[in-house]
């Protein structure tokens, strides 16, 4: 399984999973259809699955047009998002698995950004497609969920193996790390990462994927139990640390 990263809209990433052996492909969160259709044509691959992480338009906006061209593609999403994901055919629950190219992905229920948000975790290859829950250096805003829910979701993701690639849905890393430096500025791993990310963005290169290991060391939203973040928020309780950090970032 090859992962192709297609930039879309202002700062979205669409992921195309390609199986050259069978000339099939699956797409994660098609914000729009055009770049996906172009790439499928270039690869000579048939789209067999759409994996949606949540119902926001910049994640499902391409579903309809892709289905017009590939009417047999299955459309996966959370059972909580029933009626909100265009063309949805499969309603997923936590712990279920989906399959592409002979690889199984576990469905992780990660509410907080929205109440139905899920992530797809391919454990064999170590690929995590986490939509707008965990970002490189940050996390999604709480539109429909509580801090408790989001903390639980991020805790689930934090426990994945360190080498897991984090394929998030937006290129927000530089701004996320600017904020991170305001709350965890003495963290040498964070300082180093900021330099790397700033250099990548200078040349317009993607900063995604990162790894769970990197996120654990540098992402303030995975570091609620670290003294520096407790000091920055004036809280100890994980939910309060997280909620305050999220509130500070919303104002940043
Ligand atoms: Zn979203
Ligand atoms: Fe989004």
PDB file of C-alpha atoms and ligand atoms in Angstrom:
ATOM      1  CA  UNK A   1       0.000   0.000   0.000  1.00  0.00           C
ATOM      2  CA  UNK A   2       1.422   3.336  -1.067  1.00  0.00           C
ATOM      3  CA  UNK A   3       0.220   6.587   0.515  1.00  0.00           C
ATOM      4  CA  UNK A   4       0.032   9.598  -1.810  1.00  0.00           C
ATOM      5  CA  UNK A   5      -0.459  13.010  -0.273  1.00  0.00           C
ATOM      6  CA  UNK A   6      -2.541  15.421  -2.345  1.00  0.00           C
ATOM      7  CA  UNK A   7      -2.729  19.058  -1.204  1.00  0.00           C
ATOM      8  CA  UNK A   8      -6.196  20.598  -1.628  1.00  0.00           C
ATOM      9  CA  UNK A   9      -8.017  23.835  -0.863  1.00  0.00           C
ATOM     10  CA  UNK A  10      -5.957  26.196   1.263  1.00  0.00           C
ATOM     11  CA  UNK A  11      -4.266  23.753   3.646  1.00  0.00           C
ATOM     12  CA  UNK A  12      -5.993  20.356   3.431  1.00  0.00           C
ATOM     13  CA  UNK A  13      -4.318  17.060   2.683  1.00  0.00           C
ATOM     14  CA  UNK A  14      -6.187  14.294   0.892  1.00  0.00           C
ATOM     15  CA  UNK A  15      -4.622  10.837   1.097  1.00  0.00           C
ATOM     16  CA  UNK A  16      -4.789   8.373  -1.716  1.00  0.00           C
ATOM     17  CA  UNK A  17      -3.960   4.771  -0.830  1.00  0.00           C
ATOM     18  CA  UNK A  18      -2.796   2.870  -3.877  1.00  0.00           C
ATOM     19  CA  UNK A  19      -2.519  -0.841  -4.503  1.00  0.00           C
ATOM     20  CA  UNK A  20      -0.567  -1.210  -7.757  1.00  0.00           C
ATOM     21  CA  UNK A  21      -1.026  -5.005  -7.782  1.00  0.00           C
ATOM     22  CA  UNK A  22      -4.776  -4.741  -8.249  1.00  0.00           C
ATOM     23  CA  UNK A  23      -4.902  -1.226  -9.752  1.00  0.00           C
ATOM     24  CA  UNK A  24      -7.224  -0.081  -6.987  1.00  0.00           C
ATOM     25  CA  UNK A  25      -7.197   2.890  -4.680  1.00  0.00           C
ATOM     26  CA  UNK A  26      -8.918   4.274  -1.620  1.00  0.00           C
ATOM     27  CA  UNK A  27      -9.092   7.885  -0.533  1.00  0.00           C
ATOM     28  CA  UNK A  28      -9.111   9.414   2.941  1.00  0.00           C
ATOM     29  CA  UNK A  29     -11.114  12.646   3.406  1.00  0.00           C
ATOM     30  CA  UNK A  30     -11.535  13.904  -0.169  1.00  0.00           C
ATOM     31  CA  UNK A  31     -12.020  17.633   0.404  1.00  0.00           C
ATOM     32  CA  UNK A  32     -12.576  17.973  -3.341  1.00  0.00           C
ATOM     33  CA  UNK A  33     -12.756  15.448  -6.168  1.00  0.00           C
ATOM     34  CA  UNK A  34     -10.599  16.925  -8.946  1.00  0.00           C
ATOM     35  CA  UNK A  35      -7.072  16.137  -7.711  1.00  0.00           C
ATOM     36  CA  UNK A  36      -8.217  12.639  -6.751  1.00  0.00           C
ATOM     37  CA  UNK A  37      -9.757  11.985 -10.164  1.00  0.00           C
ATOM     38  CA  UNK A  38      -6.618  13.279 -11.871  1.00  0.00           C
ATOM     39  CA  UNK A  39      -4.326  11.094  -9.806  1.00  0.00           C
ATOM     40  CA  UNK A  40      -6.515   8.017 -10.291  1.00  0.00           C
ATOM     41  CA  UNK A  41      -6.394   8.546 -14.046  1.00  0.00           C
ATOM     42  CA  UNK A  42      -2.624   8.970 -13.949  1.00  0.00           C
ATOM     43  CA  UNK A  43      -2.261   5.750 -11.924  1.00  0.00           C
ATOM     44  CA  UNK A  44      -4.846   3.884 -13.964  1.00  0.00           C
ATOM     45  CA  UNK A  45      -6.473   2.871 -10.681  1.00  0.00           C
ATOM     46  CA  UNK A  46     -10.095   2.328  -9.766  1.00  0.00           C
ATOM     47  CA  UNK A  47     -11.434   3.947  -6.616  1.00  0.00           C
ATOM     48  CA  UNK A  48     -12.965   1.275  -4.368  1.00  0.00           C
ATOM     49  CA  UNK A  49     -13.301   3.062  -1.022  1.00  0.00           C
ATOM     50  CA  UNK A  50     -13.728   6.479   0.549  1.00  0.00           C
ATOM     51  CA  UNK A  51     -12.674   6.652   4.196  1.00  0.00           C
ATOM     52  CA  UNK A  52     -14.133   9.702   5.934  1.00  0.00           C
ATOM     53  CA  UNK A  53     -12.952  10.720   9.411  1.00  0.00           C
ATOM     54  CA  UNK A  54     -15.801  13.168  10.038  1.00  0.00           C
ATOM     55  CA  UNK A  55     -18.552  15.078   8.287  1.00  0.00           C
ATOM     56  CA  UNK A  56     -16.999  18.541   7.809  1.00  0.00           C
ATOM     57  CA  UNK A  57     -17.195  19.832   4.275  1.00  0.00           C
ATOM     58  CA  UNK A  58     -13.434  20.050   3.809  1.00  0.00           C
ATOM     59  CA  UNK A  59     -13.328  16.269   4.423  1.00  0.00           C
ATOM     60  CA  UNK A  60     -16.359  14.994   2.497  1.00  0.00           C
ATOM     61  CA  UNK A  61     -16.727  17.709  -0.163  1.00  0.00           C
ATOM     62  CA  UNK A  62     -15.509  15.412  -2.948  1.00  0.00           C
ATOM     63  CA  UNK A  63     -17.621  12.356  -2.068  1.00  0.00           C
ATOM     64  CA  UNK A  64     -20.499  12.947  -4.513  1.00  0.00           C
ATOM     65  CA  UNK A  65     -18.376  13.694  -7.531  1.00  0.00           C
ATOM     66  CA  UNK A  66     -16.127  10.706  -6.848  1.00  0.00           C
ATOM     67  CA  UNK A  67     -19.180   8.476  -6.561  1.00  0.00           C
ATOM     68  CA  UNK A  68     -20.493   9.733  -9.909  1.00  0.00           C
ATOM     69  CA  UNK A  69     -17.320   8.461 -11.537  1.00  0.00           C
ATOM     70  CA  UNK A  70     -16.898   5.380  -9.283  1.00  0.00           C
ATOM     71  CA  UNK A  71     -20.436   4.433  -8.217  1.00  0.00           C
ATOM     72  CA  UNK A  72     -19.328   1.145  -6.660  1.00  0.00           C
ATOM     73  CA  UNK A  73     -16.900   2.717  -4.198  1.00  0.00           C
ATOM     74  CA  UNK A  74     -17.880   2.094  -0.597  1.00  0.00           C
ATOM     75  CA  UNK A  75     -18.151   5.141   1.637  1.00  0.00           C
ATOM     76  CA  UNK A  76     -17.038   4.629   5.227  1.00  0.00           C
ATOM     77  CA  UNK A  77     -17.748   6.883   8.185  1.00  0.00           C
ATOM     78  CA  UNK A  78     -18.771   6.858  11.806  1.00  0.00           C
ATOM     79  CA  UNK A  79     -22.189   5.502  12.697  1.00  0.00           C
ATOM     80  CA  UNK A  80     -22.627   8.712  14.684  1.00  0.00           C
ATOM     81  CA  UNK A  81     -22.315  10.657  11.416  1.00  0.00           C
ATOM     82  CA  UNK A  82     -25.187   8.834   9.725  1.00  0.00           C
ATOM     83  CA  UNK A  83     -26.967  11.372   7.526  1.00  0.00           C
ATOM     84  CA  UNK A  84     -24.042  13.804   7.574  1.00  0.00           C
ATOM     85  CA  UNK A  85     -21.622  12.045   5.219  1.00  0.00           C
ATOM     86  CA  UNK A  86     -22.674  12.212   1.556  1.00  0.00           C
ATOM     87  CA  UNK A  87     -23.150   8.740   0.057  1.00  0.00           C
ATOM     88  CA  UNK A  88     -22.180   6.886   3.234  1.00  0.00           C
ATOM     89  CA  UNK A  89     -22.663   3.124   2.851  1.00  0.00           C
ATOM     90  CA  UNK A  90     -20.815   1.746   5.896  1.00  0.00           C
ATOM     91  CA  UNK A  91     -21.434   2.910   9.463  1.00  0.00           C
ATOM     92  CA  UNK A  92     -18.435   2.203  11.663  1.00  0.00           C
ATOM     93  CA  UNK A  93     -18.111   1.705  15.395  1.00  0.00           C
ATOM     94  CA  UNK A  94     -15.049   1.785  17.635  1.00  0.00           C
ATOM     95  CA  UNK A  95     -12.891  -1.317  17.328  1.00  0.00           C
ATOM     96  CA  UNK A  96     -14.244  -2.432  13.967  1.00  0.00           C
ATOM     97  CA  UNK A  97     -11.840  -2.934  11.105  1.00  0.00           C
ATOM     98  CA  UNK A  98     -11.830  -1.879   7.493  1.00  0.00           C
ATOM     99  CA  UNK A  99      -9.702  -3.417   4.778  1.00  0.00           C
ATOM    100  CA  UNK A 100      -7.739  -2.044   1.848  1.00  0.00           C
ATOM    101  CA  UNK A 101      -5.076  -3.800  -0.194  1.00  0.00           C
ATOM    102  CA  UNK A 102      -5.111  -6.743   2.180  1.00  0.00           C
ATOM    103  CA  UNK A 103      -4.282  -4.444   5.101  1.00  0.00           C
ATOM    104  CA  UNK A 104      -6.610  -4.001   8.028  1.00  0.00           C
ATOM    105  CA  UNK A 105      -7.231  -0.652   9.654  1.00  0.00           C
ATOM    106  CA  UNK A 106      -8.695  -0.450  13.094  1.00  0.00           C
ATOM    107  CA  UNK A 107     -11.383   2.163  13.628  1.00  0.00           C
ATOM    108  CA  UNK A 108     -10.596   4.394  16.612  1.00  0.00           C
ATOM    109  CA  UNK A 109     -13.457   6.458  17.998  1.00  0.00           C
ATOM    110  CA  UNK A 110     -11.919   9.865  18.725  1.00  0.00           C
ATOM    111  CA  UNK A 111     -14.697  12.398  19.438  1.00  0.00           C
ATOM    112  CA  UNK A 112     -14.007  15.979  20.469  1.00  0.00           C
ATOM    113  CA  UNK A 113     -13.566  17.987  17.275  1.00  0.00           C
ATOM    114  CA  UNK A 114     -16.933  16.518  16.283  1.00  0.00           C
ATOM    115  CA  UNK A 115     -19.066  14.016  18.148  1.00  0.00           C
ATOM    116  CA  UNK A 116     -18.621  11.322  15.490  1.00  0.00           C
ATOM    117  CA  UNK A 117     -14.945  11.691  14.608  1.00  0.00           C
ATOM    118  CA  UNK A 118     -13.041   8.465  13.894  1.00  0.00           C
ATOM    119  CA  UNK A 119      -9.456   7.652  12.923  1.00  0.00           C
ATOM    120  CA  UNK A 120      -8.168   4.782  10.789  1.00  0.00           C
ATOM    121  CA  UNK A 121      -5.116   2.984  12.119  1.00  0.00           C
ATOM    122  CA  UNK A 122      -3.219   0.553   9.888  1.00  0.00           C
ATOM    123  CA  UNK A 123      -1.143  -1.177  12.561  1.00  0.00           C
ATOM    124  CA  UNK A 124       0.899  -3.389  10.227  1.00  0.00           C
ATOM    125  CA  UNK A 125       2.321  -0.498   8.225  1.00  0.00           C
ATOM    126  CA  UNK A 126       2.088   1.977  11.123  1.00  0.00           C
ATOM    127  CA  UNK A 127      -0.112   4.542   9.375  1.00  0.00           C
ATOM    128  CA  UNK A 128      -2.657   6.637  11.254  1.00  0.00           C
ATOM    129  CA  UNK A 129      -5.227   8.762   9.437  1.00  0.00           C
ATOM    130  CA  UNK A 130      -6.558  11.022  12.143  1.00  0.00           C
ATOM    131  CA  UNK A 131      -8.408  13.804  10.314  1.00  0.00           C
ATOM    132  CA  UNK A 132      -8.811  16.871  12.538  1.00  0.00           C
ATOM    133  CA  UNK A 133      -8.270  15.186  15.918  1.00  0.00           C
ATOM    134  CA  UNK A 134      -4.469  15.201  16.214  1.00  0.00           C
ATOM    135  CA  UNK A 135      -2.459  17.642  14.107  1.00  0.00           C
ATOM    136  CA  UNK A 136       1.289  17.905  13.772  1.00  0.00           C
ATOM    137  CA  UNK A 137       2.076  20.062  16.788  1.00  0.00           C
ATOM    138  CA  UNK A 138      -1.557  20.614  17.713  1.00  0.00           C
ATOM    139  CA  UNK A 139      -5.099  19.294  17.817  1.00  0.00           C
ATOM    140  CA  UNK A 140      -8.501  20.141  16.372  1.00  0.00           C
ATOM    141  CA  UNK A 141     -10.843  22.712  17.828  1.00  0.00           C
ATOM    142  CA  UNK A 142     -13.682  21.485  19.996  1.00  0.00           C
ATOM    143  CA  UNK A 143     -16.750  22.082  17.852  1.00  0.00           C
ATOM    144  CA  UNK A 144     -19.053  19.381  19.184  1.00  0.00           C
ATOM    145  CA  UNK A 145     -17.175  17.680  21.979  1.00  0.00           C
ATOM    146  CA  UNK A 146     -16.006  18.338  25.509  1.00  0.00           C
ATOM    147  CA  UNK A 147     -12.427  18.674  26.741  1.00  0.00           C
ATOM    148  CA  UNK A 148     -12.887  15.310  28.514  1.00  0.00           C
ATOM    149  CA  UNK A 149     -13.778  13.614  25.252  1.00  0.00           C
ATOM    150  CA  UNK A 150     -10.925  15.183  23.319  1.00  0.00           C
ATOM    151  CA  UNK A 151      -8.438  14.338  26.042  1.00  0.00           C
ATOM    152  CA  UNK A 152      -9.595  10.718  25.941  1.00  0.00           C
ATOM    153  CA  UNK A 153      -9.243  10.695  22.169  1.00  0.00           C
ATOM    154  CA  UNK A 154      -5.753  12.190  22.220  1.00  0.00           C
ATOM    155  CA  UNK A 155      -4.757   9.791  24.988  1.00  0.00           C
ATOM    156  CA  UNK A 156      -5.788   6.880  22.749  1.00  0.00           C
ATOM    157  CA  UNK A 157      -3.621   8.225  19.931  1.00  0.00           C
ATOM    158  CA  UNK A 158      -0.721   9.033  22.245  1.00  0.00           C
ATOM    159  CA  UNK A 159      -0.520   5.356  23.178  1.00  0.00           C
ATOM    160  CA  UNK A 160       0.106   4.139  19.635  1.00  0.00           C
ATOM    161  CA  UNK A 161       3.659   2.968  18.823  1.00  0.00           C
ATOM    162  CA  UNK A 162       6.201   5.787  18.518  1.00  0.00           C
ATOM    163  CA  UNK A 163       7.001   5.059  14.890  1.00  0.00           C
ATOM    164  CA  UNK A 164       3.367   5.446  13.797  1.00  0.00           C
ATOM    165  CA  UNK A 165       3.089   7.963  10.968  1.00  0.00           C
ATOM    166  CA  UNK A 166       0.571  10.699  11.723  1.00  0.00           C
ATOM    167  CA  UNK A 167      -1.259  11.599   8.505  1.00  0.00           C
ATOM    168  CA  UNK A 168      -3.399  14.510   9.666  1.00  0.00           C
ATOM    169  CA  UNK A 169      -5.734  16.449   7.405  1.00  0.00           C
ATOM    170  CA  UNK A 170      -4.244  19.964   7.518  1.00  0.00           C
ATOM    171  CA  UNK A 171      -0.924  21.737   7.113  1.00  0.00           C
ATOM    172  CA  UNK A 172      -1.136  23.751  10.338  1.00  0.00           C
ATOM    173  CA  UNK A 173       2.202  22.721  11.813  1.00  0.00           C
ATOM    174  CA  UNK A 174       4.155  25.981  11.751  1.00  0.00           C
ATOM    175  CA  UNK A 175       1.438  27.974  13.470  1.00  0.00           C
ATOM    176  CA  UNK A 176       0.849  25.131  15.921  1.00  0.00           C
ATOM    177  CA  UNK A 177       4.502  25.114  16.900  1.00  0.00           C
ATOM    178  CA  UNK A 178       4.539  28.910  17.269  1.00  0.00           C
ATOM    179  CA  UNK A 179       1.822  28.481  19.856  1.00  0.00           C
ATOM    180  CA  UNK A 180       3.612  25.504  21.428  1.00  0.00           C
ATOM    181  CA  UNK A 181       6.693  27.652  22.003  1.00  0.00           C
ATOM    182  CA  UNK A 182       4.606  30.094  24.053  1.00  0.00           C
ATOM    183  CA  UNK A 183       3.675  27.349  26.546  1.00  0.00           C
ATOM    184  CA  UNK A 184       6.635  24.929  26.352  1.00  0.00           C
ATOM    185  CA  UNK A 185       9.459  27.176  25.168  1.00  0.00           C
ATOM    186  CA  UNK A 186      12.211  25.487  27.176  1.00  0.00           C
ATOM    187  CA  UNK A 187      11.618  22.151  25.477  1.00  0.00           C
ATOM    188  CA  UNK A 188      14.704  21.503  23.302  1.00  0.00           C
ATOM    189  CA  UNK A 189      12.879  18.944  21.118  1.00  0.00           C
ATOM    190  CA  UNK A 190      10.238  21.550  20.394  1.00  0.00           C
ATOM    191  CA  UNK A 191      12.812  24.218  19.579  1.00  0.00           C
ATOM    192  CA  UNK A 192      14.555  21.856  17.164  1.00  0.00           C
ATOM    193  CA  UNK A 193      11.302  20.840  15.553  1.00  0.00           C
ATOM    194  CA  UNK A 194      10.284  24.452  15.060  1.00  0.00           C
ATOM    195  CA  UNK A 195      13.510  25.096  13.149  1.00  0.00           C
ATOM    196  CA  UNK A 196      12.987  22.034  10.950  1.00  0.00           C
ATOM    197  CA  UNK A 197       9.373  22.891  10.233  1.00  0.00           C
ATOM    198  CA  UNK A 198      10.149  26.536   9.481  1.00  0.00           C
ATOM    199  CA  UNK A 199      12.806  25.414   6.977  1.00  0.00           C
ATOM    200  CA  UNK A 200      10.407  22.963   5.304  1.00  0.00           C
ATOM    201  CA  UNK A 201       7.726  25.636   4.947  1.00  0.00           C
ATOM    202  CA  UNK A 202      10.254  28.056   3.410  1.00  0.00           C
ATOM    203  CA  UNK A 203      10.415  25.711   0.449  1.00  0.00           C
ATOM    204  CA  UNK A 204       6.703  24.885   0.540  1.00  0.00           C
ATOM    205  CA  UNK A 205       7.367  21.298   1.593  1.00  0.00           C
ATOM    206  CA  UNK A 206       4.860  19.322   3.655  1.00  0.00           C
ATOM    207  CA  UNK A 207       5.572  18.877   7.356  1.00  0.00           C
ATOM    208  CA  UNK A 208       3.173  15.930   7.479  1.00  0.00           C
ATOM    209  CA  UNK A 209       3.461  13.069   8.303  1.00  0.00           C
ATOM    210  CA  UNK A 210       5.121  13.301  11.663  1.00  0.00           C
ATOM    211  CA  UNK A 211       5.306  10.384  14.078  1.00  0.00           C
ATOM    212  CA  UNK A 212       3.601   9.665  17.369  1.00  0.00           C
ATOM    213  CA  UNK A 213       7.047   9.734  18.987  1.00  0.00           C
ATOM    214  CA  UNK A 214       7.692  13.293  17.763  1.00  0.00           C
ATOM    215  CA  UNK A 215       4.232  14.394  18.815  1.00  0.00           C
ATOM    216  CA  UNK A 216       4.696  12.987  22.298  1.00  0.00           C
ATOM    217  CA  UNK A 217       7.875  15.048  22.721  1.00  0.00           C
ATOM    218  CA  UNK A 218       6.701  18.321  21.188  1.00  0.00           C
ATOM    219  CA  UNK A 219       2.916  18.588  20.894  1.00  0.00           C
ATOM    220  CA  UNK A 220       1.569  20.472  23.931  1.00  0.00           C
ATOM    221  CA  UNK A 221      -1.819  18.816  23.526  1.00  0.00           C
ATOM    222  CA  UNK A 222      -0.222  15.433  24.240  1.00  0.00           C
ATOM    223  CA  UNK A 223       1.797  16.781  27.174  1.00  0.00           C
ATOM    224  CA  UNK A 224      -0.844  17.568  29.787  1.00  0.00           C
ATOM    225  CA  UNK A 225       1.143  15.583  32.374  1.00  0.00           C
ATOM    226  CA  UNK A 226       4.387  17.549  31.921  1.00  0.00           C
ATOM    227  CA  UNK A 227       5.377  20.120  34.584  1.00  0.00           C
ATOM    228  CA  UNK A 228       5.994  22.845  31.956  1.00  0.00           C
ATOM    229  CA  UNK A 229       2.436  22.593  30.628  1.00  0.00           C
ATOM    230  CA  UNK A 230       1.000  22.390  34.112  1.00  0.00           C
ATOM    231  CA  UNK A 231       2.902  25.572  34.978  1.00  0.00           C
ATOM    232  CA  UNK A 232       1.802  27.329  31.791  1.00  0.00           C
ATOM    233  CA  UNK A 233      -1.854  26.580  32.499  1.00  0.00           C
ATOM    234  CA  UNK A 234      -1.728  26.828  36.288  1.00  0.00           C
ATOM    235  CA  UNK A 235      -3.530  23.489  36.503  1.00  0.00           C
ATOM    236  CA  UNK A 236      -2.713  19.904  37.457  1.00  0.00           C
ATOM    237  CA  UNK A 237      -5.788  17.959  36.548  1.00  0.00           C
ATOM    238  CA  UNK A 238      -5.323  16.634  32.982  1.00  0.00           C
ATOM    239  CA  UNK A 239      -8.721  17.825  31.775  1.00  0.00           C
ATOM    240  CA  UNK A 240      -8.110  21.321  33.125  1.00  0.00           C
ATOM    241  CA  UNK A 241      -4.614  21.501  31.666  1.00  0.00           C
ATOM    242  CA  UNK A 242      -5.963  20.409  28.316  1.00  0.00           C
ATOM    243  CA  UNK A 243      -9.020  22.686  28.406  1.00  0.00           C
ATOM    244  CA  UNK A 244      -6.913  25.709  29.282  1.00  0.00           C
ATOM    245  CA  UNK A 245      -4.368  24.972  26.594  1.00  0.00           C
ATOM    246  CA  UNK A 246      -7.138  24.603  24.033  1.00  0.00           C
ATOM    247  CA  UNK A 247      -8.654  27.896  25.176  1.00  0.00           C
ATOM    248  CA  UNK A 248      -5.268  29.648  24.922  1.00  0.00           C
ATOM    249  CA  UNK A 249      -4.739  28.292  21.431  1.00  0.00           C
ATOM    250  CA  UNK A 250      -8.208  29.444  20.365  1.00  0.00           C
ATOM    251  CA  UNK A 251      -7.155  32.988  21.335  1.00  0.00           C
ATOM    252  CA  UNK A 252      -3.669  32.736  19.820  1.00  0.00           C
TER     253      UNK A 252
HETATM  254 ZN1  LIG B   1     -13.040  19.336  10.705  1.00  0.00          ZN
HETATM  255 FE1  LIG B   2     -10.761  20.040   8.502  1.00  0.00          FE
END
